[in-house]
Structures are given as C-alpha cells and as structure tokens.
mmCIF file of C-alpha atoms and ligand atoms in Angstrom:
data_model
loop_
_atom_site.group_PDB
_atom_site.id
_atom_site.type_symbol
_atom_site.label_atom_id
_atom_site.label_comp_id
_atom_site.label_asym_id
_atom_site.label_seq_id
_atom_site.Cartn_x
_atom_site.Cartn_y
_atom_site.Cartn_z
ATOM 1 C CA UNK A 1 84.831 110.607 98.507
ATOM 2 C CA UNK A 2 88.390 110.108 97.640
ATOM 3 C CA UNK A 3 90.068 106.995 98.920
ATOM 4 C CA UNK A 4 92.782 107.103 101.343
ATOM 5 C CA UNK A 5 92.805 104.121 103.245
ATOM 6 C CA UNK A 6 94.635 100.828 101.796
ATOM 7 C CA UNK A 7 95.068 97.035 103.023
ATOM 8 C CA UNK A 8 97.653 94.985 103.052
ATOM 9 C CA UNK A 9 97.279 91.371 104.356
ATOM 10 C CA UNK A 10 100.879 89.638 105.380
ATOM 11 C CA UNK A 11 99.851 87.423 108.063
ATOM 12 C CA UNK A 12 99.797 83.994 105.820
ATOM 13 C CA UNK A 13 102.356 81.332 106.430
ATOM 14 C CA UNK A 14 103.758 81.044 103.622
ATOM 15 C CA UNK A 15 103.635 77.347 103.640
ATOM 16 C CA UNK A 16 104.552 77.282 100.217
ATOM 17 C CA UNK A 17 108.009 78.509 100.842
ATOM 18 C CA UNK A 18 109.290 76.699 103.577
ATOM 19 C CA UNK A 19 112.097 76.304 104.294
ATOM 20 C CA UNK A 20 112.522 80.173 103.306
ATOM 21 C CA UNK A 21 109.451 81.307 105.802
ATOM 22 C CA UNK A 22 110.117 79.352 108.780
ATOM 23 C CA UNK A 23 111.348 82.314 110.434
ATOM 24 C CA UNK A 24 110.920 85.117 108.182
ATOM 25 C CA UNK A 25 107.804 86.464 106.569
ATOM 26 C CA UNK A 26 107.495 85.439 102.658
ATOM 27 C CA UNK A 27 106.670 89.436 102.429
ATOM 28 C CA UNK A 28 110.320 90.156 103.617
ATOM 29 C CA UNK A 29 111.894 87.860 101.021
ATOM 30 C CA UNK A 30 113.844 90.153 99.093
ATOM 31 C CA UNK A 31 113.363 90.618 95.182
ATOM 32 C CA UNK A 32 116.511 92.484 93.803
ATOM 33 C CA UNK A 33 117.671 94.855 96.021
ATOM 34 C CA UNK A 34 114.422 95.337 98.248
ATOM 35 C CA UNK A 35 111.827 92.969 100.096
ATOM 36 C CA UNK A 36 108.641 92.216 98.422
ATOM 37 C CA UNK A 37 106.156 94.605 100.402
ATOM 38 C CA UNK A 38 108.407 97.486 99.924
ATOM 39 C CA UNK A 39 107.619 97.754 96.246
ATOM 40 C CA UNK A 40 103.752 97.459 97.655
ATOM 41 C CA UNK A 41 104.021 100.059 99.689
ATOM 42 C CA UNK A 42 105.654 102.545 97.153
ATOM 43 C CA UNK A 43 103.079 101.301 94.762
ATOM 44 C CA UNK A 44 100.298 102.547 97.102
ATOM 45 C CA UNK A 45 102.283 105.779 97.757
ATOM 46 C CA UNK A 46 102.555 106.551 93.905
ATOM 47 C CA UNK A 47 98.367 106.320 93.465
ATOM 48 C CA UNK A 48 98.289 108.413 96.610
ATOM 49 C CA UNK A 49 97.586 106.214 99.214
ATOM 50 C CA UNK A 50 98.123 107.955 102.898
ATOM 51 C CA UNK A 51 97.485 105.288 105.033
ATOM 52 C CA UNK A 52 98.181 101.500 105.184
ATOM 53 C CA UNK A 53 97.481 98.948 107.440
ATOM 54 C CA UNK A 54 99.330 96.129 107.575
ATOM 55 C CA UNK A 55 97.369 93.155 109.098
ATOM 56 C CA UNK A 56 100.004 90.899 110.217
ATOM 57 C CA UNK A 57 100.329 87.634 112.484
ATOM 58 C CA UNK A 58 102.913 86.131 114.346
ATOM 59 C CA UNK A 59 106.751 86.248 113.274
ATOM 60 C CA UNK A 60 105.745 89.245 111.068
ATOM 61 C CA UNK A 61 107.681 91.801 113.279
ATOM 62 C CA UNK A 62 110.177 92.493 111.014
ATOM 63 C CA UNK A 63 107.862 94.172 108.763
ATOM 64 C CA UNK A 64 107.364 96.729 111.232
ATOM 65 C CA UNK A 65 111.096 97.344 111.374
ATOM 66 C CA UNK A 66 111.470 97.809 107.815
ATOM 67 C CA UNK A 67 109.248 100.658 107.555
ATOM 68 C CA UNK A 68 110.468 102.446 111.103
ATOM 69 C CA UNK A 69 113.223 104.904 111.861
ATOM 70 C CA UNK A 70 116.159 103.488 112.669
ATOM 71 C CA UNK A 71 118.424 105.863 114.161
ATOM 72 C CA UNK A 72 121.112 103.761 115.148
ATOM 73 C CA UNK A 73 122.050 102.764 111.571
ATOM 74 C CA UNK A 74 121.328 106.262 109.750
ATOM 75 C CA UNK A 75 124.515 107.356 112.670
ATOM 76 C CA UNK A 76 126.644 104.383 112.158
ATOM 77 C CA UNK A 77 125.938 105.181 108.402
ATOM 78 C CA UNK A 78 127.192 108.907 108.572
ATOM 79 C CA UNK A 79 130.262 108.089 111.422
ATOM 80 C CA UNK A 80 131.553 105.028 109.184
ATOM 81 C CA UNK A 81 131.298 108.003 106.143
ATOM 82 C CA UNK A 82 128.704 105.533 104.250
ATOM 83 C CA UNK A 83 126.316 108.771 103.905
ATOM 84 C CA UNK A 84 125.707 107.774 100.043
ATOM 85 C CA UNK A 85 123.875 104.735 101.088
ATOM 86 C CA UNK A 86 121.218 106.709 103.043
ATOM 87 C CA UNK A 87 119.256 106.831 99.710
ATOM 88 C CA UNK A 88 118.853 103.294 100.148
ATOM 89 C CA UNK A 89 116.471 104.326 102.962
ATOM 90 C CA UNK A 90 114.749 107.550 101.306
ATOM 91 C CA UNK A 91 111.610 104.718 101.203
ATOM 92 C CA UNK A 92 111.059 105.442 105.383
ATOM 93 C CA UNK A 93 110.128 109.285 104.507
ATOM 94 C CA UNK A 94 107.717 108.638 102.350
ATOM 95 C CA UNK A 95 105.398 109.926 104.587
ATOM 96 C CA UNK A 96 102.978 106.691 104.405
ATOM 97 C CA UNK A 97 101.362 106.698 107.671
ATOM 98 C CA UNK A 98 101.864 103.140 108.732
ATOM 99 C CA UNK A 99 99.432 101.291 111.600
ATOM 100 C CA UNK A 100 99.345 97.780 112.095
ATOM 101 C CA UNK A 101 96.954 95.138 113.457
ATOM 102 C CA UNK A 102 96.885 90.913 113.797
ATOM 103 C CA UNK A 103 94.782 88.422 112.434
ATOM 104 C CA UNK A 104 95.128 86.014 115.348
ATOM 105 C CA UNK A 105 94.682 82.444 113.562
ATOM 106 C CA UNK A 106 95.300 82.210 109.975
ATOM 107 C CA UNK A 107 91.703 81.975 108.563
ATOM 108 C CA UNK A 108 92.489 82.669 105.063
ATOM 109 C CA UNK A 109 92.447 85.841 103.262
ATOM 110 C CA UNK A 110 88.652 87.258 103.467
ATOM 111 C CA UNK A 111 89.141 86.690 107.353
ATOM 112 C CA UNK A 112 92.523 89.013 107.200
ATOM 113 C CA UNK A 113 90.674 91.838 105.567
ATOM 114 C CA UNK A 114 87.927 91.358 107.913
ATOM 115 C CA UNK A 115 90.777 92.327 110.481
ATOM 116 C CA UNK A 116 90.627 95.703 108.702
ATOM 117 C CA UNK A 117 86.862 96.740 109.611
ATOM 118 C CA UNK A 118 87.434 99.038 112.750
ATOM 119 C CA UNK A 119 90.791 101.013 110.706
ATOM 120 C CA UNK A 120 88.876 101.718 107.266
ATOM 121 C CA UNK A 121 85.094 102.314 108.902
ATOM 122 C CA UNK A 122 82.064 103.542 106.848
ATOM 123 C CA UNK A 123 85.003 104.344 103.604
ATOM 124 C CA UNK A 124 85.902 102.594 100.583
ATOM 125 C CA UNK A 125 89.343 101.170 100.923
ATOM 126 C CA UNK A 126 92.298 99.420 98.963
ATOM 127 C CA UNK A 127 93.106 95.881 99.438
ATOM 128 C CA UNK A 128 97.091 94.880 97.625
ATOM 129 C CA UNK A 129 98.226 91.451 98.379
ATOM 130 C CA UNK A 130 101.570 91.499 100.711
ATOM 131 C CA UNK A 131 102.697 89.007 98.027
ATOM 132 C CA UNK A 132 102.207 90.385 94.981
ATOM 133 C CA UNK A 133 104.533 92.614 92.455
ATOM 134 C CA UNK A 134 102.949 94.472 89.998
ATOM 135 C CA UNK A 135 104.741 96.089 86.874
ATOM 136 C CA UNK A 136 108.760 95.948 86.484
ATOM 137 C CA UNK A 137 109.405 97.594 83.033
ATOM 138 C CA UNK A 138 107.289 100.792 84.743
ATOM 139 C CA UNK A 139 105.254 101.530 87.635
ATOM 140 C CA UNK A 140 102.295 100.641 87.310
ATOM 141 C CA UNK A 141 99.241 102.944 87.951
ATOM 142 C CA UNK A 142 96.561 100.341 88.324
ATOM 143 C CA UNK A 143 95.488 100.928 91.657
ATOM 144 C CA UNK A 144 94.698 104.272 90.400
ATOM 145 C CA UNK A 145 92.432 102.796 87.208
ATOM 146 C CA UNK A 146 90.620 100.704 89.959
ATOM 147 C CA UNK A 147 89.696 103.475 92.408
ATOM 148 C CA UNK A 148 88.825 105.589 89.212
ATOM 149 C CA UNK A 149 86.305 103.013 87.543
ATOM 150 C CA UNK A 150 85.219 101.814 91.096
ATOM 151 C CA UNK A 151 83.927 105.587 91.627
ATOM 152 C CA UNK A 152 83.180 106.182 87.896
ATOM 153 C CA UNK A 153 80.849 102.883 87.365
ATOM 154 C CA UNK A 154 79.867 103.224 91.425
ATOM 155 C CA UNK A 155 80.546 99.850 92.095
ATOM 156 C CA UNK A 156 80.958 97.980 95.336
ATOM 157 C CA UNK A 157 83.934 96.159 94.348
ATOM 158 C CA UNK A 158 86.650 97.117 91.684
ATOM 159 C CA UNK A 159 89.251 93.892 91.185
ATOM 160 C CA UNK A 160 92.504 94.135 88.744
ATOM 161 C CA UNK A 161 92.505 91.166 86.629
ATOM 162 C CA UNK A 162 95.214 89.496 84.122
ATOM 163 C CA UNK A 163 95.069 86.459 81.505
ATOM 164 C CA UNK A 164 97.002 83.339 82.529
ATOM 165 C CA UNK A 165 97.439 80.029 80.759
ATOM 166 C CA UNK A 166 94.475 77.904 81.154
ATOM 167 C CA UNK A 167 97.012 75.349 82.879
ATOM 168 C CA UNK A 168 97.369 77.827 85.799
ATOM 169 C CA UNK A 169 93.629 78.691 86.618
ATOM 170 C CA UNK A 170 93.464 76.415 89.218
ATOM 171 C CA UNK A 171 96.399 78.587 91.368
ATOM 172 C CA UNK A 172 93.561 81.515 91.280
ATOM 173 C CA UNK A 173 90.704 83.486 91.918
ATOM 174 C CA UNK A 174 88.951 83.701 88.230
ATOM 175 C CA UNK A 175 86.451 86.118 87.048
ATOM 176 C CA UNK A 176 84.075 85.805 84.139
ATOM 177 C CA UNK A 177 83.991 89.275 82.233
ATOM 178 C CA UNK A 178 80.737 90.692 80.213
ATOM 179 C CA UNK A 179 82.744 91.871 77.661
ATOM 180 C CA UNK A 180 85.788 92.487 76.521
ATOM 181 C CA UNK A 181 86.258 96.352 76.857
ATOM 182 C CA UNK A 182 89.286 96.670 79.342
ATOM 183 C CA UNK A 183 86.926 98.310 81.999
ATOM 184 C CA UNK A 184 84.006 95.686 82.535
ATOM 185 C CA UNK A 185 81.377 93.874 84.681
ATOM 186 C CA UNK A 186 81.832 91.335 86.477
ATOM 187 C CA UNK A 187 79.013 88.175 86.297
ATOM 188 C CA UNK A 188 80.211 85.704 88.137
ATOM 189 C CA UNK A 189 83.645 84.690 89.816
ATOM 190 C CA UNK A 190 85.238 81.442 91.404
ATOM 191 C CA UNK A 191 87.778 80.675 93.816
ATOM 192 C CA UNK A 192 90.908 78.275 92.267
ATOM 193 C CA UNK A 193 88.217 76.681 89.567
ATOM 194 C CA UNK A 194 89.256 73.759 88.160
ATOM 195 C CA UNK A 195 90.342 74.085 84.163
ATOM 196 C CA UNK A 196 87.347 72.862 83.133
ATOM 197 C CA UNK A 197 84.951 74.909 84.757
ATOM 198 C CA UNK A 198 86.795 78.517 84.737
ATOM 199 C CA UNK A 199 84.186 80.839 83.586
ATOM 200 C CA UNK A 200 87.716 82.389 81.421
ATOM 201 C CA UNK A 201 91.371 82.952 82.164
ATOM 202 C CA UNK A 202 91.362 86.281 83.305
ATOM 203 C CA UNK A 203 92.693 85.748 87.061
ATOM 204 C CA UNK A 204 92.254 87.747 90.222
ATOM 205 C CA UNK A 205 95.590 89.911 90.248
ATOM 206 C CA UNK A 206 95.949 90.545 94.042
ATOM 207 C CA UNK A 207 94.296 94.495 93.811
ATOM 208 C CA UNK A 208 91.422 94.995 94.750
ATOM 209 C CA UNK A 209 88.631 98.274 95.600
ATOM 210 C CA UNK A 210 86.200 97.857 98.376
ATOM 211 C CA UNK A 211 83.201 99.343 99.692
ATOM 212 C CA UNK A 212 82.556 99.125 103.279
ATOM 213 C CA UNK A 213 79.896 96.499 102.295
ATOM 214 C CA UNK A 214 82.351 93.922 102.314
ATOM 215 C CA UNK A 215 83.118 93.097 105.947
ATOM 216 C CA UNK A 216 79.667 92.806 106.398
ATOM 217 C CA UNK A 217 80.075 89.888 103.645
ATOM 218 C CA UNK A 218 82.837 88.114 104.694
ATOM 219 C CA UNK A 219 80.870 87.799 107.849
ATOM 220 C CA UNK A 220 78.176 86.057 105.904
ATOM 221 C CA UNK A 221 80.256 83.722 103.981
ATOM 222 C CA UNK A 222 80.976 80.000 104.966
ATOM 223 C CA UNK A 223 84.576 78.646 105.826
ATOM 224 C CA UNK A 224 86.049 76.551 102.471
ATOM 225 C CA UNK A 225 86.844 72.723 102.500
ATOM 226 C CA UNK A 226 90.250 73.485 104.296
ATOM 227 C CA UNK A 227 88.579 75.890 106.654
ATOM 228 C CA UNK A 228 89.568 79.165 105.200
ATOM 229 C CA UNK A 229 87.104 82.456 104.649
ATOM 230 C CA UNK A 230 87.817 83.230 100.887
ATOM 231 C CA UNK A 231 87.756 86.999 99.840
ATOM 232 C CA UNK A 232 86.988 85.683 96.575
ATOM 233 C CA UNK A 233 83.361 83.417 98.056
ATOM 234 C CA UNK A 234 82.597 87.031 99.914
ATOM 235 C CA UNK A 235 82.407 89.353 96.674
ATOM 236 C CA UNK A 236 80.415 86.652 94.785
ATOM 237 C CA UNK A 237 78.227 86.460 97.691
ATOM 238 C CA UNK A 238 77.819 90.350 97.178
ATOM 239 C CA UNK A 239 77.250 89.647 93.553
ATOM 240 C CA UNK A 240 74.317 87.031 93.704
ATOM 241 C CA UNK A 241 72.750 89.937 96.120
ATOM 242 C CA UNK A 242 72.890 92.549 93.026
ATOM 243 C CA UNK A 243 76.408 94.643 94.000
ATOM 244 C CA UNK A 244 78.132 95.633 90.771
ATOM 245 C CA UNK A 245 81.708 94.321 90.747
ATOM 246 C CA UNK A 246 84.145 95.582 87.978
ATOM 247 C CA UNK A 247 87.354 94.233 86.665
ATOM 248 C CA UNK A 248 90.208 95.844 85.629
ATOM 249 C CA UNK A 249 92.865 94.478 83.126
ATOM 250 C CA UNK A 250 96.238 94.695 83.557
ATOM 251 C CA UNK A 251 97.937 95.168 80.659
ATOM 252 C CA UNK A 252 101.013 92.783 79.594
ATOM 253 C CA UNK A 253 103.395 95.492 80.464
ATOM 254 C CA UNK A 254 101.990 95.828 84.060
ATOM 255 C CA UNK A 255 102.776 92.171 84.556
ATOM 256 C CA UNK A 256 102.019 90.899 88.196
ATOM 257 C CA UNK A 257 104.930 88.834 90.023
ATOM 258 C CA UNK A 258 103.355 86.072 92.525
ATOM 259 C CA UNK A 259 106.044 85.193 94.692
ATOM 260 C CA UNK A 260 103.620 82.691 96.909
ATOM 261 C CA UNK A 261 105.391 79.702 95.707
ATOM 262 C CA UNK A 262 109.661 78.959 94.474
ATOM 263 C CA UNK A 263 108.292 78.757 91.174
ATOM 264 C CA UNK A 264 107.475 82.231 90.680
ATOM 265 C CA UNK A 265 109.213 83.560 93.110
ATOM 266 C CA UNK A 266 112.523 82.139 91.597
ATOM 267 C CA UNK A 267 111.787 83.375 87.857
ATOM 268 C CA UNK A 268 110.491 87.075 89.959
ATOM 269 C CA UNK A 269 113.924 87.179 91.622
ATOM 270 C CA UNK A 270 115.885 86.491 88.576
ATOM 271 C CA UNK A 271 113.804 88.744 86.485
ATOM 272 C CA UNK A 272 114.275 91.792 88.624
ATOM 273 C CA UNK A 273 117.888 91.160 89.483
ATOM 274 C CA UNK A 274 118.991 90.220 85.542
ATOM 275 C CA UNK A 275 117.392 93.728 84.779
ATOM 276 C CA UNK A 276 118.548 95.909 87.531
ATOM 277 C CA UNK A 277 120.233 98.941 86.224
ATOM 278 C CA UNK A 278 123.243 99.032 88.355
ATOM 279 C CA UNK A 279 124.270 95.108 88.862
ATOM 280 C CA UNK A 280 122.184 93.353 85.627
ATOM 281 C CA UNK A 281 125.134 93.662 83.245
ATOM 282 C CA UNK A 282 127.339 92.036 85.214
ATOM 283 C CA UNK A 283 125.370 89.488 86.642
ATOM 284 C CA UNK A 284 123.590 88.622 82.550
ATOM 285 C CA UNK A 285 127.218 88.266 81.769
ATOM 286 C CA UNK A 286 128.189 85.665 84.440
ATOM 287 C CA UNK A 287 125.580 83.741 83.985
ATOM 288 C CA UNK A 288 126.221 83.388 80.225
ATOM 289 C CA UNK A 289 129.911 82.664 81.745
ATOM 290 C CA UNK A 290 128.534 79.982 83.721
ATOM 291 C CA UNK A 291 125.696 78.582 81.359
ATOM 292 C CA UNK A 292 126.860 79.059 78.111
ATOM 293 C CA UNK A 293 125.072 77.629 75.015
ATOM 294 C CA UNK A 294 123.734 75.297 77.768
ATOM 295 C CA UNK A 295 121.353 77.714 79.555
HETATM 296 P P1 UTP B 301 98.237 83.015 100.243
HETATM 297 O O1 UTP B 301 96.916 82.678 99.654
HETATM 298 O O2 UTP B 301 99.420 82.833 99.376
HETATM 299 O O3 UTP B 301 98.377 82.171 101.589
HETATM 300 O O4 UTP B 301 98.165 84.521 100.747
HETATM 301 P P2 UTP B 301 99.614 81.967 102.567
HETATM 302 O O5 UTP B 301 99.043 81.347 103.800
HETATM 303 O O6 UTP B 301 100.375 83.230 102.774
HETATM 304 O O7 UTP B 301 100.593 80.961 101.816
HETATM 305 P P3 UTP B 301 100.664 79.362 101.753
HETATM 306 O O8 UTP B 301 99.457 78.922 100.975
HETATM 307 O O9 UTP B 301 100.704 78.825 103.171
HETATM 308 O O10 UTP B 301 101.955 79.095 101.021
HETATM 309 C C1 UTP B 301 97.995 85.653 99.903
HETATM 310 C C2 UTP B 301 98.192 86.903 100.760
HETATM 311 O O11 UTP B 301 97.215 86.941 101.796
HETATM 312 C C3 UTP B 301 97.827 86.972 103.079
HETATM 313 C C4 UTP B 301 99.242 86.466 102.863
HETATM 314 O O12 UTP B 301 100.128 86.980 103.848
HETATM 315 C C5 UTP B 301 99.571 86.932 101.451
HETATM 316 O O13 UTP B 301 100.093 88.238 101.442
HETATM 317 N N1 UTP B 301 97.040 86.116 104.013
HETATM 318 C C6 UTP B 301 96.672 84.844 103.655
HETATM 319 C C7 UTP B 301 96.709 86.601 105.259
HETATM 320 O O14 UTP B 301 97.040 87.757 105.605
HETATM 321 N N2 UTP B 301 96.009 85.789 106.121
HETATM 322 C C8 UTP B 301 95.621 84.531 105.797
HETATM 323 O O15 UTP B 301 94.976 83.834 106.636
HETATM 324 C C9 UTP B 301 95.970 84.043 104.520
#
C-alpha cells in the first residue's frame, strides 16, 4: 500500500528557545525567508505526501494560519499593485490537505504521535519533526528512500539517520547499525545515551516510517525520568519483541538543520540566509564589512 498519510508533531514548548517561544511556536521561527515547518511541509509534498496532520498544543494557532487562505491579504496585495509578491504564497496551493489535532499536556514526543492514531488508522504513516530542516544545497528526497526501504525490507519502522560528533550524542536519539551498507538493520537504539555508552554516532535525524504497530507501543512504554513518553523507548520496545527497524543515512549533502536550541538554530539561520540567492551577496558582503579579518 502506498503511503499517504504524514505526521508532524509541533506541540513542544520550545523551552530551549525562550525568550523566542514565549508566544510564538519555535516551528514558526523563520529560517531565511520562510518559517521552519514550511520547508517540512514542501518536503512532504515533494515525496508525495497528500495529507498531514499537524498535532499541535496551545499557542500553536498560528500554524494554522500559515497554511490557510487568506483572502484579505491576496486583495490588499493586488489593490496596493504588489501582485508579484503573490508567489511568495504559491506554498498555500500546494494542494496538501491539511487537518489538525492537540496533544493536550506536553508528554514528550512518542505521546504526540500517539495523538495521531485515530487520523492514520490501520496504514503506515510518516512522522517529520516540526523542528527539523533537512537538505539546503538540494531537496532532499529522503523521506522517499525511507518509505521505499520500509516497503522494500517490510519493516515496521524505517528511521533516517546521520553521523554527529561523538561530543553531541548525548542531544539524540542513537541507533546502532548492523552494517555499514547505507540501507541497514537496526539492533538496538537509545534515547540521548551518554558518550560512553552510544552504541555509534549515527543519530536519529527527525524522519521517521511507521507501521500502525506503533501506537499500540507507545501505549506500552513507561514515562522517562522527567516524565516524558519517548518515541525513541517505543521502537526499541518493538525491537526487543522481533519488529525489523531500518535506518536510513543521510548523506552529508542532505544535512539536517536542528533548530531546537540558539545554537543551531543561529548557525541554521545564518546558513540559509548567507546562501539565499536573491539577498546572500549582499548580506556575505556586509558582514565581511562589519567583521573583517576579525570574523
Ligand atoms: P523537542 O524534543 O525539541 O522538545 O521536540 P520541545 O518540548 O519542543 O523543546 P524543549 O526541549 O522544551 O526546548 C521535538 C519535536 O517534537 C515536538 C516538538 O514540537 C518538536 O517539533 N513535540 C515534543 C511535541 O509535539 N510534543 C511534545 O510533548 C514534545
């Protein structure tokens, strides 16, 4: 069956960011010239996805508005003769199907895509991180790769991974590969291990396949040490049962962009903008105005 349905869980708060999400949702923050979960969503599109659920929470609203019509300013635009920036909105016909539902109390990330159970049913399903960019240089197909080896190697889980300093395995979800083709099994996998004890370096990169199995799972697995459901404790508890989980690398050119803290999201921001096609010129030269030999 071919996979239609995807995921995407934006009801966190963004602690990491505050001051920046105290009103706002971290998803909105913009990177370049758009917000974070519009590159998602045209991700999705591109690999075919038809329908995405948002599962949001409180203060999220303006999500909603991004993706909806908005007649007002498409008339303003044409009456104040501003028609050329109605491209800037081309993203609203993209013909995504858009629902939305709430995860009531932040629970952690398993417990948002529980949220998802009565939208996706008995069919395998997508799962993209609201806070997650993947691939700058080009688009990157790998949601495609992971519904293609999740059907090919009929797995019950298919997860993107990437390598990341051994320094930064603690920040993720890590997964210990059986080999090192680029398509592989999974044997084992561990939520934010500490260095020591990472079964490798190849962290969870916020894209995931699911089969149905799943919710059932997540309902099975125990709330972490700061009360949380991890998605991460849910698929190994699949695993110890006998599913077959697969990982997917990304390669370096499909880069992913975590904006969930100002660290990354600062270097993300001035990546994307120092590149953009129509303002990056300008903006590399005033910063080698400003920085000199000193930057
Ligand atoms: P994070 O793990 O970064 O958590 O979420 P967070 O709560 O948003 O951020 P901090 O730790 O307070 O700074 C990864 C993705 O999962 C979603 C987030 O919205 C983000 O897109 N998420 C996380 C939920 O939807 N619900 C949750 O309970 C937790």
């Amino acid at each position: 069956m071919s996979i239609r349905n995807a995921v995407i869980p934006v009801a966190g708060l963004g602690t990491r960011l505050l001051p920046a999400t105290k009103s706002q949702p971290k998803e909105m923050l913009p990177v370049g010239k758009k917000p974070i979960v519009q590159y998602i969503v045209e991700e999705l599109h591109r690999c075919g996805l038809e329908r995405v659920l948002f599962v949001t929470g409180r203060g999220k609203s303006s999500i909603e508005d991004h993706f909806d019509d908005d007649p007002d300013l498409i008339r303003t635009l044409r009456e104040t003769g501003k028609e050329d920036l109605l491209q800037e909105l081309e993203y609203e016909r993209l013909g995504v199907h858009f629902l939305y539902t709430r995860q009531r109390r932040q629970r952690g990330l398993g417990d948002a895509v529980l949220c998802a159970e009565h939208f996706t049913g008995t069919e395998p399903f997508v799962v993209a991180l609201g806070d997650s960019i993947i691939g700058r240089h080009k688009p990157s197909p790998i949601v495609k790769r992971l519904m293609d080896a999740f059907e090919k190697h009929d797995a019950d889980c298919a997860i993107a991974v990437e390598q990341v300093p051994l320094s930064q395995v603690s920040m993720y979800g890590v997964v210990k590969p059986a080999s090192n083709d680029d398509v592989f099994e999974i044997t084992d996998l561990v939520e934010k291990p500490r260095r020591e004890e990472a079964p490798s370096n190849w962290a969870i990169a916020g894209r995931y396949v699911f089969a149905p199995g799943i919710f059932d799972a997540i309902k099975r697995t125990s709330f972490d040490h700061r009360n949380e459901l991890q998605l991460t404790d849910a698929i190994r508890l699949t695993l110890r049962e006998g599913k077959k989980i697969v990982g997917v690398r990304l390669p370096a050119e499909e880069k992913r962009y975590d904006i969930g803290n100002f660290e990354s999201y600062f270097e993300t921001f001035v990546e994307f903008a120092l590149t953009d096609p129509e303002f990056g010129p300008q903006l590399r030269k005033h910063v080698k105005e400003l920085f000199g030999e000193n930057l």
